[in-house]
Short mmCIF file of C-alpha atoms and ligand atoms in Angstrom, two decimals:
data_model
loop_
_atom_site.label_atom_id
_atom_site.label_comp_id
_atom_site.label_asym_id
_atom_site.label_seq_id
_atom_site.Cartn_x
_atom_site.Cartn_y
_atom_site.Cartn_z
CA MET K 1 11.97 -57.43 72.99
CA SER K 2 14.08 -60.42 72.50
CA LEU K 3 11.48 -63.88 71.74
CA PHE K 4 13.62 -66.20 73.04
CA LYS K 5 14.79 -67.25 76.37
CA SER K 6 17.61 -69.63 76.91
CA VAL K 7 19.93 -71.89 74.33
CA LYS K 8 21.26 -75.57 75.52
CA VAL K 9 23.54 -77.81 74.15
CA ILE K 10 22.22 -80.73 73.67
CA ASN K 11 22.76 -85.00 72.91
CA SER K 12 26.90 -84.56 73.51
CA GLY K 13 27.59 -81.44 72.00
CA LYS K 14 25.76 -82.78 68.33
CA ALA K 15 22.73 -80.20 68.63
CA ILE K 16 21.46 -77.02 70.52
CA LEU K 17 17.78 -76.12 71.37
CA LEU K 18 17.09 -72.80 71.45
CA SER K 19 14.19 -72.32 73.35
CA PRO K 20 11.41 -68.89 72.58
CA LYS K 21 9.20 -67.37 75.04
CA CYS K 22 6.14 -68.75 73.53
CA GLY K 23 6.37 -72.13 70.93
CA ALA K 24 8.38 -75.45 70.78
CA PRO K 25 11.60 -74.95 70.95
CA LEU K 26 13.87 -75.22 67.86
CA ARG K 27 16.80 -78.05 67.48
CA TYR K 28 20.18 -76.69 65.01
CA HIS K 29 23.02 -78.84 64.35
CA SER K 30 26.59 -79.05 65.21
CA THR K 31 27.01 -79.65 61.24
CA TRP K 32 24.42 -77.29 60.11
CA LEU K 33 25.67 -74.37 62.56
CA ARG K 34 29.28 -74.45 61.57
CA ASP K 35 28.24 -74.78 58.04
CA ASN K 36 26.72 -71.62 58.17
CA ALA K 37 28.35 -69.25 60.00
CA LEU K 38 28.15 -66.11 58.95
CA ASP K 39 31.98 -65.04 59.89
CA VAL K 40 34.68 -63.49 57.50
CA LYS K 41 36.87 -66.79 57.04
CA THR K 42 33.41 -68.68 56.17
CA ARG K 43 31.89 -66.57 53.82
CA ASP K 44 33.12 -63.48 51.69
CA LYS K 45 32.65 -60.13 53.38
CA LYS K 46 31.65 -58.74 50.12
CA ASN K 47 29.55 -61.02 48.24
CA GLY K 48 28.61 -62.97 51.12
CA GLN K 49 29.03 -66.13 49.24
CA ARG K 50 30.94 -69.01 50.75
CA LEU K 51 34.31 -69.29 51.06
CA ILE K 52 34.69 -73.39 52.87
CA THR K 53 32.99 -76.23 51.44
CA VAL K 54 31.84 -79.18 53.79
CA SER K 55 34.60 -80.83 53.44
CA ASP K 56 36.40 -78.41 55.45
CA ILE K 57 34.20 -79.41 58.23
CA PRO K 58 35.56 -81.70 60.39
CA VAL K 59 33.08 -84.79 60.81
CA LYS K 60 33.17 -85.09 64.56
CA THR K 61 32.16 -81.19 64.61
CA TYR K 62 30.11 -80.74 68.36
CA ILE K 63 29.45 -77.32 70.71
CA LYS K 64 31.50 -77.28 73.27
CA SER K 65 29.07 -74.21 74.52
CA ALA K 66 26.46 -72.01 73.73
CA SER K 67 25.23 -68.92 75.74
CA LEU K 68 22.81 -66.92 74.50
CA ASP K 69 23.02 -62.80 75.48
CA LYS K 70 21.36 -60.50 78.49
CA LYS K 71 19.38 -59.19 75.50
CA GLY K 72 18.15 -62.84 73.89
CA LYS K 73 19.51 -61.23 70.29
CA GLU K 74 22.72 -63.39 69.89
CA ILE K 75 23.75 -66.24 70.44
CA THR K 76 27.64 -67.63 70.77
CA ILE K 77 28.64 -71.46 69.84
CA ASN K 78 31.95 -72.58 70.51
CA PHE K 79 33.05 -75.24 68.19
CA LEU K 80 35.04 -78.13 68.54
CA PRO K 81 37.50 -80.33 67.85
CA LYS K 82 38.47 -78.26 65.49
CA LYS K 83 38.52 -74.75 68.14
CA LYS K 84 35.55 -72.40 66.32
CA GLN K 85 33.95 -69.12 68.12
CA VAL K 86 30.74 -68.35 65.16
CA LYS K 87 27.96 -65.67 66.84
CA PHE K 88 24.27 -66.14 65.18
CA SER K 89 21.82 -64.17 65.40
CA THR K 90 18.65 -65.47 67.03
CA ASN K 91 16.54 -63.81 64.42
CA TRP K 92 18.31 -65.46 61.76
CA LEU K 93 17.85 -69.03 64.05
CA LYS K 94 14.10 -68.48 63.66
CA ASP K 95 13.34 -67.45 60.07
CA ASN K 96 15.59 -70.11 59.33
CA ALA K 97 14.40 -73.01 61.33
CA TYR K 98 14.01 -76.75 60.54
CA ASP K 99 13.12 -78.20 63.60
CA ASN K 100 9.45 -77.44 62.31
CA LYS K 101 9.13 -79.36 58.84
CA GLN K 102 6.90 -82.87 58.65
CA ALA K 103 8.91 -86.04 57.60
CA GLY K 104 7.07 -88.27 55.01
CA SER K 105 4.84 -87.96 52.36
CA LYS K 106 2.23 -85.77 52.79
CA VAL K 107 1.42 -83.03 50.27
CA TRP K 108 2.20 -79.26 50.70
CA ILE K 109 1.53 -76.34 50.01
CA ASN K 110 4.45 -72.82 50.27
CA PRO K 111 3.10 -70.89 52.70
CA ASP K 112 3.47 -67.50 51.06
CA LEU K 113 0.85 -68.72 48.78
CA LYS K 114 -2.92 -68.37 49.47
CA ILE K 115 -5.17 -70.76 47.08
CA TRP K 116 -8.47 -69.42 45.88
CA SER K 117 -12.09 -70.03 43.54
CA LYS K 118 -14.32 -67.69 42.47
CA ASN K 119 -16.13 -67.01 45.02
CA SER K 120 -13.54 -66.52 47.39
CA LEU K 121 -11.06 -64.68 45.59
CA LYS K 122 -11.92 -61.12 47.43
CA ARG K 123 -9.99 -58.98 45.66
CA ILE K 124 -7.83 -59.35 42.07
CA PRO K 125 -4.34 -57.77 42.58
CA ILE K 126 -4.39 -54.66 40.48
CA ILE K 127 -2.19 -51.69 39.57
CA ASN K 128 -1.83 -48.54 37.41
CA TYR K 129 0.97 -49.46 35.04
CA LYS K 130 2.14 -45.56 36.04
CA THR K 131 1.75 -46.39 39.77
CA ALA K 132 4.14 -49.21 38.97
CA LYS K 133 6.56 -47.30 36.92
CA SER K 134 6.93 -44.33 40.14
CA ASN K 135 5.69 -46.32 43.70
CA LYS K 136 8.23 -49.14 44.60
CA LYS K 137 6.63 -49.66 47.70
CA LEU K 138 3.24 -49.71 45.95
CA LEU K 139 4.57 -51.95 42.71
CA ILE K 140 6.51 -54.32 45.68
CA ASN K 141 3.03 -55.38 47.02
CA TRP K 142 1.57 -55.98 44.10
CA LEU K 143 4.60 -58.24 42.54
CA LYS K 144 4.27 -59.67 46.32
CA SER K 145 -0.01 -60.63 45.67
CA LEU K 146 1.10 -61.68 42.24
CA ASN K 147 3.18 -64.32 44.09
CA SER K 148 0.93 -65.10 46.44
CA PHE K 149 -2.04 -65.43 43.69
CA GLY K 150 -0.24 -66.52 40.59
CA PHE K 151 -2.42 -64.04 38.71
CA ALA K 152 -2.62 -59.89 38.97
CA LYS K 153 -3.70 -57.18 36.80
CA ILE K 154 -2.34 -53.69 35.50
CA THR K 155 -4.67 -50.71 33.80
CA GLY K 156 -3.00 -47.66 32.71
CA CYS K 157 -1.04 -49.32 29.59
CA GLU K 158 -0.37 -47.68 26.65
CA LYS K 159 -2.14 -49.21 23.81
CA LYS K 160 0.91 -49.81 21.47
CA THR K 161 2.67 -52.67 20.08
CA GLY K 162 5.95 -53.81 22.57
CA THR K 163 4.15 -52.30 25.98
CA VAL K 164 4.39 -55.94 27.08
CA ILE K 165 8.51 -56.47 26.74
CA LYS K 166 8.02 -52.79 28.98
CA ILE K 167 5.78 -55.04 31.89
CA ALA K 168 7.74 -57.68 31.87
CA LYS K 169 11.09 -55.43 32.99
CA LEU K 170 8.85 -54.55 35.86
CA PHE K 171 10.11 -57.55 37.43
CA GLY K 172 11.86 -59.88 35.64
CA TYR K 173 13.30 -60.64 32.00
CA VAL K 174 11.49 -61.57 28.80
CA ARG K 175 11.90 -65.82 27.83
CA GLU K 176 12.50 -65.08 24.32
CA THR K 177 11.18 -68.72 22.10
CA ASN K 178 10.41 -69.51 19.20
CA TYR K 179 7.33 -67.49 19.22
CA GLY K 180 9.74 -64.40 19.70
CA LYS K 181 10.48 -61.40 22.27
CA PHE K 182 6.73 -61.21 22.31
CA PHE K 183 4.15 -61.92 20.22
CA ASP K 184 0.52 -60.93 18.38
CA VAL K 185 -2.90 -63.28 19.74
CA ARG K 186 -4.87 -62.38 16.92
CA SER K 187 -6.74 -64.73 14.19
CA LYS K 188 -4.43 -65.12 11.13
CA ILE K 189 -5.07 -66.98 8.35
CA ASN K 190 -2.67 -70.39 8.86
CA ALA K 191 -2.56 -69.55 12.50
CA VAL K 192 0.29 -71.81 13.72
CA ASN K 193 -1.41 -71.78 16.35
CA LEU K 194 -5.20 -72.18 17.78
CA ALA K 195 -4.56 -69.49 20.11
CA TYR K 196 -4.13 -67.25 16.67
CA THR K 197 -8.10 -68.05 15.14
CA ASN K 198 -10.92 -66.84 16.88
CA LEU K 199 -11.67 -70.23 18.11
CA GLY K 200 -12.00 -70.27 22.67
CA LEU K 201 -9.52 -72.45 24.18
CA GLN K 202 -9.92 -74.42 27.26
CA ALA K 203 -8.19 -73.02 29.61
CA HIS K 204 -4.48 -74.00 29.67
CA THR K 205 -1.21 -73.21 30.78
CA ASP K 206 1.33 -72.43 28.12
CA ASN K 207 3.71 -74.11 26.38
CA PRO K 208 3.80 -77.23 28.09
CA TYR K 209 5.85 -79.00 25.37
CA ARG K 210 9.12 -76.90 26.26
CA ASN K 211 11.35 -77.64 29.75
CA PRO K 212 11.73 -75.45 30.85
CA VAL K 213 8.46 -73.85 30.62
CA PRO K 214 8.07 -70.31 31.19
CA THR K 215 7.05 -69.58 34.41
CA ILE K 216 5.22 -66.54 33.66
CA GLN K 217 3.46 -65.28 30.84
CA ILE K 218 2.06 -61.61 30.01
CA LEU K 219 -1.03 -61.10 27.77
CA HIS K 220 -1.68 -57.11 26.86
CA CYS K 221 -5.11 -56.03 25.31
CA ILE K 222 -4.64 -53.38 22.65
CA LYS K 223 -7.97 -54.24 21.11
CA ASN K 224 -10.79 -56.23 22.08
CA SER K 225 -13.78 -54.69 20.45
CA THR K 226 -15.67 -58.24 18.83
CA LYS K 227 -18.60 -59.99 20.63
CA GLY K 228 -17.13 -62.75 23.17
CA GLY K 229 -13.33 -62.76 23.37
CA ALA K 230 -13.57 -63.07 27.13
CA THR K 231 -10.48 -64.30 29.41
CA LYS K 232 -10.70 -67.08 32.74
CA VAL K 233 -8.41 -67.44 35.04
CA ILE K 234 -8.33 -70.40 37.55
CA ASP K 235 -5.56 -71.39 40.17
CA GLY K 236 -4.69 -74.67 38.82
CA PHE K 237 -3.99 -75.74 42.56
CA LYS K 238 -6.73 -75.43 43.54
CA ALA K 239 -7.60 -77.58 41.54
CA ALA K 240 -5.55 -80.16 42.11
CA LEU K 241 -6.65 -79.97 45.81
CA ARG K 242 -10.56 -80.44 44.82
CA LEU K 243 -9.28 -83.64 43.10
CA LYS K 244 -7.26 -84.70 45.90
CA LYS K 245 -10.47 -84.39 47.92
CA GLU K 246 -12.78 -85.88 45.57
CA ASN K 247 -10.46 -88.60 44.66
CA LYS K 248 -7.13 -89.26 45.58
CA LYS K 249 -6.62 -92.00 43.75
CA TYR K 250 -7.00 -90.15 40.64
CA PHE K 251 -4.45 -87.36 42.15
CA ASP K 252 -1.79 -89.91 42.41
CA LEU K 253 -2.23 -91.22 38.83
CA LEU K 254 -1.76 -87.54 37.63
CA SER K 255 1.22 -86.79 39.73
CA LYS K 256 2.39 -89.94 39.44
CA TYR K 257 2.61 -90.73 35.58
CA ARG K 258 3.62 -88.43 33.30
CA SER K 259 1.84 -86.90 30.14
CA GLN K 260 3.52 -85.70 26.70
CA PHE K 261 3.16 -82.53 25.44
CA GLU K 262 4.49 -81.88 21.91
CA PHE K 263 4.18 -79.23 19.45
CA LYS K 264 4.92 -78.31 15.94
CA GLU K 265 5.76 -76.21 12.92
CA LYS K 266 6.41 -77.18 9.24
CA ASN K 267 9.62 -77.92 9.72
CA ASN K 268 11.12 -75.09 11.69
CA VAL K 269 9.90 -76.56 15.45
CA HIS K 270 9.79 -79.75 16.96
CA LEU K 271 8.89 -79.31 20.78
CA LYS K 272 8.24 -82.29 23.07
CA SER K 273 7.97 -82.69 26.70
CA ARG K 274 6.82 -84.96 29.23
CA PHE K 275 5.32 -83.90 32.45
CA PRO K 276 2.62 -84.61 35.33
CA MET K 277 -0.40 -83.06 34.90
CA ILE K 278 0.12 -82.35 38.29
CA SER K 279 3.28 -81.82 39.68
CA LEU K 280 4.90 -82.35 43.03
CA SER K 281 8.37 -82.50 44.57
CA THR K 282 9.73 -85.69 45.59
CA ASP K 283 8.59 -84.12 49.34
CA GLY K 284 5.22 -83.55 48.30
CA GLU K 285 5.34 -80.33 46.96
CA LEU K 286 2.61 -78.91 44.52
CA ILE K 287 4.97 -77.29 41.99
CA GLY K 288 3.47 -77.00 39.11
CA ILE K 289 0.02 -77.52 36.52
CA TYR K 290 1.31 -79.02 33.02
CA PHE K 291 -2.71 -78.70 31.02
CA ASN K 292 -3.51 -77.73 28.27
CA ASN K 293 -5.25 -79.88 25.42
CA ARG K 294 -4.55 -78.72 22.45
CA SER K 295 -1.21 -79.85 22.72
CA ILE K 296 -1.28 -82.95 24.81
CA GLY K 297 0.87 -85.79 22.81
CA PRO K 298 -0.02 -89.68 22.84
CA ILE K 299 0.38 -90.21 26.46
CA THR K 300 2.79 -93.05 26.48
CA ASP K 301 4.13 -93.56 30.42
CA VAL K 302 1.35 -94.85 31.72
CA PRO K 303 1.15 -98.80 31.80
CA TYR K 304 -1.57 -100.75 30.05
CA SER K 305 -3.12 -101.58 33.29
CA LEU K 306 -3.74 -97.60 34.07
CA MET K 307 -4.21 -95.83 31.10
CA LEU K 308 -7.76 -96.38 31.76
CA ASP K 309 -7.86 -95.21 34.85
CA TYR K 310 -5.45 -92.44 33.93
CA TYR K 311 -8.34 -91.23 31.44
CA LYS K 312 -10.72 -91.32 34.30
CA ALA K 313 -8.44 -88.98 36.30
CA TYR K 314 -7.87 -86.66 33.14
CA ARG K 315 -11.62 -86.29 32.31
CA LYS K 316 -12.33 -85.36 36.05
CA PHE K 317 -9.52 -83.38 36.24
CA SER K 318 -10.93 -81.39 33.54
CA ASN K 319 -14.33 -81.48 34.38
CA ILE K 320 -12.88 -79.64 37.36
CA ILE K 321 -11.41 -77.31 35.63
CA ASP K 322 -14.35 -76.69 33.44
CA ASP K 323 -15.99 -75.66 36.47
CA PRO K 324 -17.75 -72.17 36.89
CA LYS K 325 -17.70 -72.23 40.39
CA MET K 326 -13.50 -72.02 40.00
CA ALA K 327 -13.10 -69.32 37.32
CA ILE K 328 -12.64 -65.57 37.66
CA LYS K 329 -14.02 -64.14 34.06
CA PHE K 330 -13.55 -60.98 32.94
CA LYS K 331 -13.01 -58.77 29.29
CA LEU K 332 -9.96 -57.22 29.14
CA LYS K 333 -10.26 -53.29 28.57
CA PRO K 334 -7.59 -52.22 25.62
CA GLY K 335 -4.83 -51.46 27.44
CA GLN K 336 -5.05 -53.65 30.43
CA CYS K 337 -3.04 -56.40 30.97
CA PHE K 338 -2.66 -59.82 32.66
CA ILE K 339 -0.27 -61.77 34.01
CA VAL K 340 -0.22 -65.52 35.59
CA ASP K 341 2.19 -67.41 36.95
CA ASN K 342 2.32 -70.27 34.00
CA SER K 343 3.41 -73.05 36.61
CA ARG K 344 0.13 -72.64 38.69
CA VAL K 345 -3.13 -70.57 37.50
CA LEU K 346 -4.73 -71.61 34.11
CA HIS K 347 -6.27 -69.21 31.36
CA ALA K 348 -8.64 -69.65 29.14
CA ARG K 349 -10.46 -67.52 26.45
CA THR K 350 -14.33 -67.79 24.76
CA ALA K 351 -14.39 -67.90 21.42
CA TYR K 352 -14.77 -64.27 19.40
CA TYR K 353 -16.44 -63.05 16.76
CA GLY K 354 -18.69 -60.72 14.82
CA SER K 355 -17.42 -57.26 14.02
CA GLY K 356 -14.74 -55.21 15.54
CA ASN K 357 -10.82 -56.24 16.20
CA ARG K 358 -9.03 -58.15 18.95
CA TRP K 359 -5.45 -57.53 18.99
CA LEU K 360 -3.62 -59.02 22.44
CA GLN K 361 0.52 -59.22 22.46
CA GLY K 362 2.13 -61.20 24.60
CA CYS K 363 5.17 -62.42 26.42
CA TYR K 364 6.76 -65.28 28.20
CA ALA K 365 9.25 -64.33 31.31
CA ASP K 366 10.66 -65.96 34.49
CA LYS K 367 8.77 -66.51 38.26
CA ASP K 368 13.19 -66.21 39.19
CA GLY K 369 13.02 -62.20 38.52
CA LEU K 370 9.83 -61.89 40.10
CA LEU K 371 10.81 -63.95 43.38
CA SER K 372 14.09 -61.61 43.13
CA SER K 373 12.40 -58.06 42.84
CA ILE K 374 10.27 -59.52 46.11
CA LEU K 375 13.39 -61.00 47.88
CA SER K 376 16.06 -58.09 47.34
CA GLN K 377 14.01 -55.58 48.82
CA LYS K 378 13.15 -57.84 51.97
CA ASN K 379 16.59 -58.14 52.63
CA ASN K 380 17.35 -53.53 52.83
N1 LIG O 401 1.60 -68.69 22.09
C1 LIG O 401 0.46 -67.29 21.74
O1 LIG O 401 0.75 -73.44 24.83
C2 LIG O 401 0.82 -73.29 23.66
O2 LIG O 401 0.97 -73.22 22.45
C3 LIG O 401 -0.43 -71.12 23.93
C4 LIG O 401 1.27 -69.92 23.44
C5 LIG O 401 0.85 -69.26 20.55
C6 LIG O 401 2.36 -68.23 21.99
C7 LIG O 401 -0.14 -70.17 23.10
C1 LIG O 402 -2.76 -67.54 24.58
C2 LIG O 402 -3.48 -67.50 25.01
C3 LIG O 402 -5.42 -66.34 25.47
C4 LIG O 402 -6.41 -64.76 24.48
O1 LIG O 402 -2.19 -65.93 23.89
O2 LIG O 402 -1.68 -68.07 25.13
O3 LIG O 402 -4.26 -68.84 25.61
O4 LIG O 402 -7.45 -64.32 24.79
N1 LIG O 402 -4.75 -66.06 24.78
O5 LIG O 402 -6.72 -64.45 23.25
ZN1 LIG O 403 -2.63 -69.61 26.45
#
């Protein structure tokens, strides 16, 4: 059954109006339609890439006629002045509609994402490592949850060094950094990073001093028999939305001005970058959180007249992040692993002490690989 009932040329051929059986009609411009034609002269048959440039489309492109087939599944469009006939599937047009987008500066979140706090996250997305390896469908469903919650767990992993790399390969590619392809998170003498001590770590995103920041972090537990050493995860987008609700002025300060982040290791490494703690795209989408008390450097991008307010905003955001109502808390057992979207979800560790041993291994990867694994399945 088709979802569409009619198509009409409007605005002297500058656009069409596609009417679904229920819901608002959708408009598409002539130039947009011509650019997105899916015929073999516009798109390569083998790889689907576009063969034309925007300059190949006449400025005065207009639609002479448009018709919908009986089943309501396909429309045929005739363009002029350069004569061309193109067919579009109505489902394709619906999937790529833009007539429902708001102009303006409202803050918004990708509709694929689910925002959570301690009480609203009913079930942590979790999969067994062997299942992830052997059952593609369950793996993809779990990856979709990882993407929408920004957080997921794996159980039943080998308790061996290097396993974290195999986990990254379930959905993407390892991002090698100055910390190596993967790194041991355990208490060391002369630790180059506070993560390599037994201290508690306030909830943070990793590596904000690097640009681009790794967008996925994986932490795999090999040993965890000391007292303490629990993990907390917090949805940074939820924290940002709470700040916006509780104090819009503070939200605006943290999203407008950039903080500075810095990490030095003797004479070998000096990483430095600047990001707003709450990052919005220019059209208002909430796209990133950069928060790490240990590596925040001197903030120099905030005008003198606003610095005190900026610190108030930073303090308030930090308090929201520390609020126990925000965090999911668990203690990783050997063979368990958790993954975070490092551009959104913050992770924390409680201090650990006493006898026993704690040994995690971590690595970075990126969300492009994750999203590609999900999207490429959708198209099959
Ligand atoms: N380690 C675990 O971003 C950070 O500095 C957190 C990162 C050292 C790779 C720790
Ligand atoms: C890290 C980190 C948490 C932990 O290595 O980036 O935050 O539980 N570690 O040790
Ligand atoms: Zn960390």
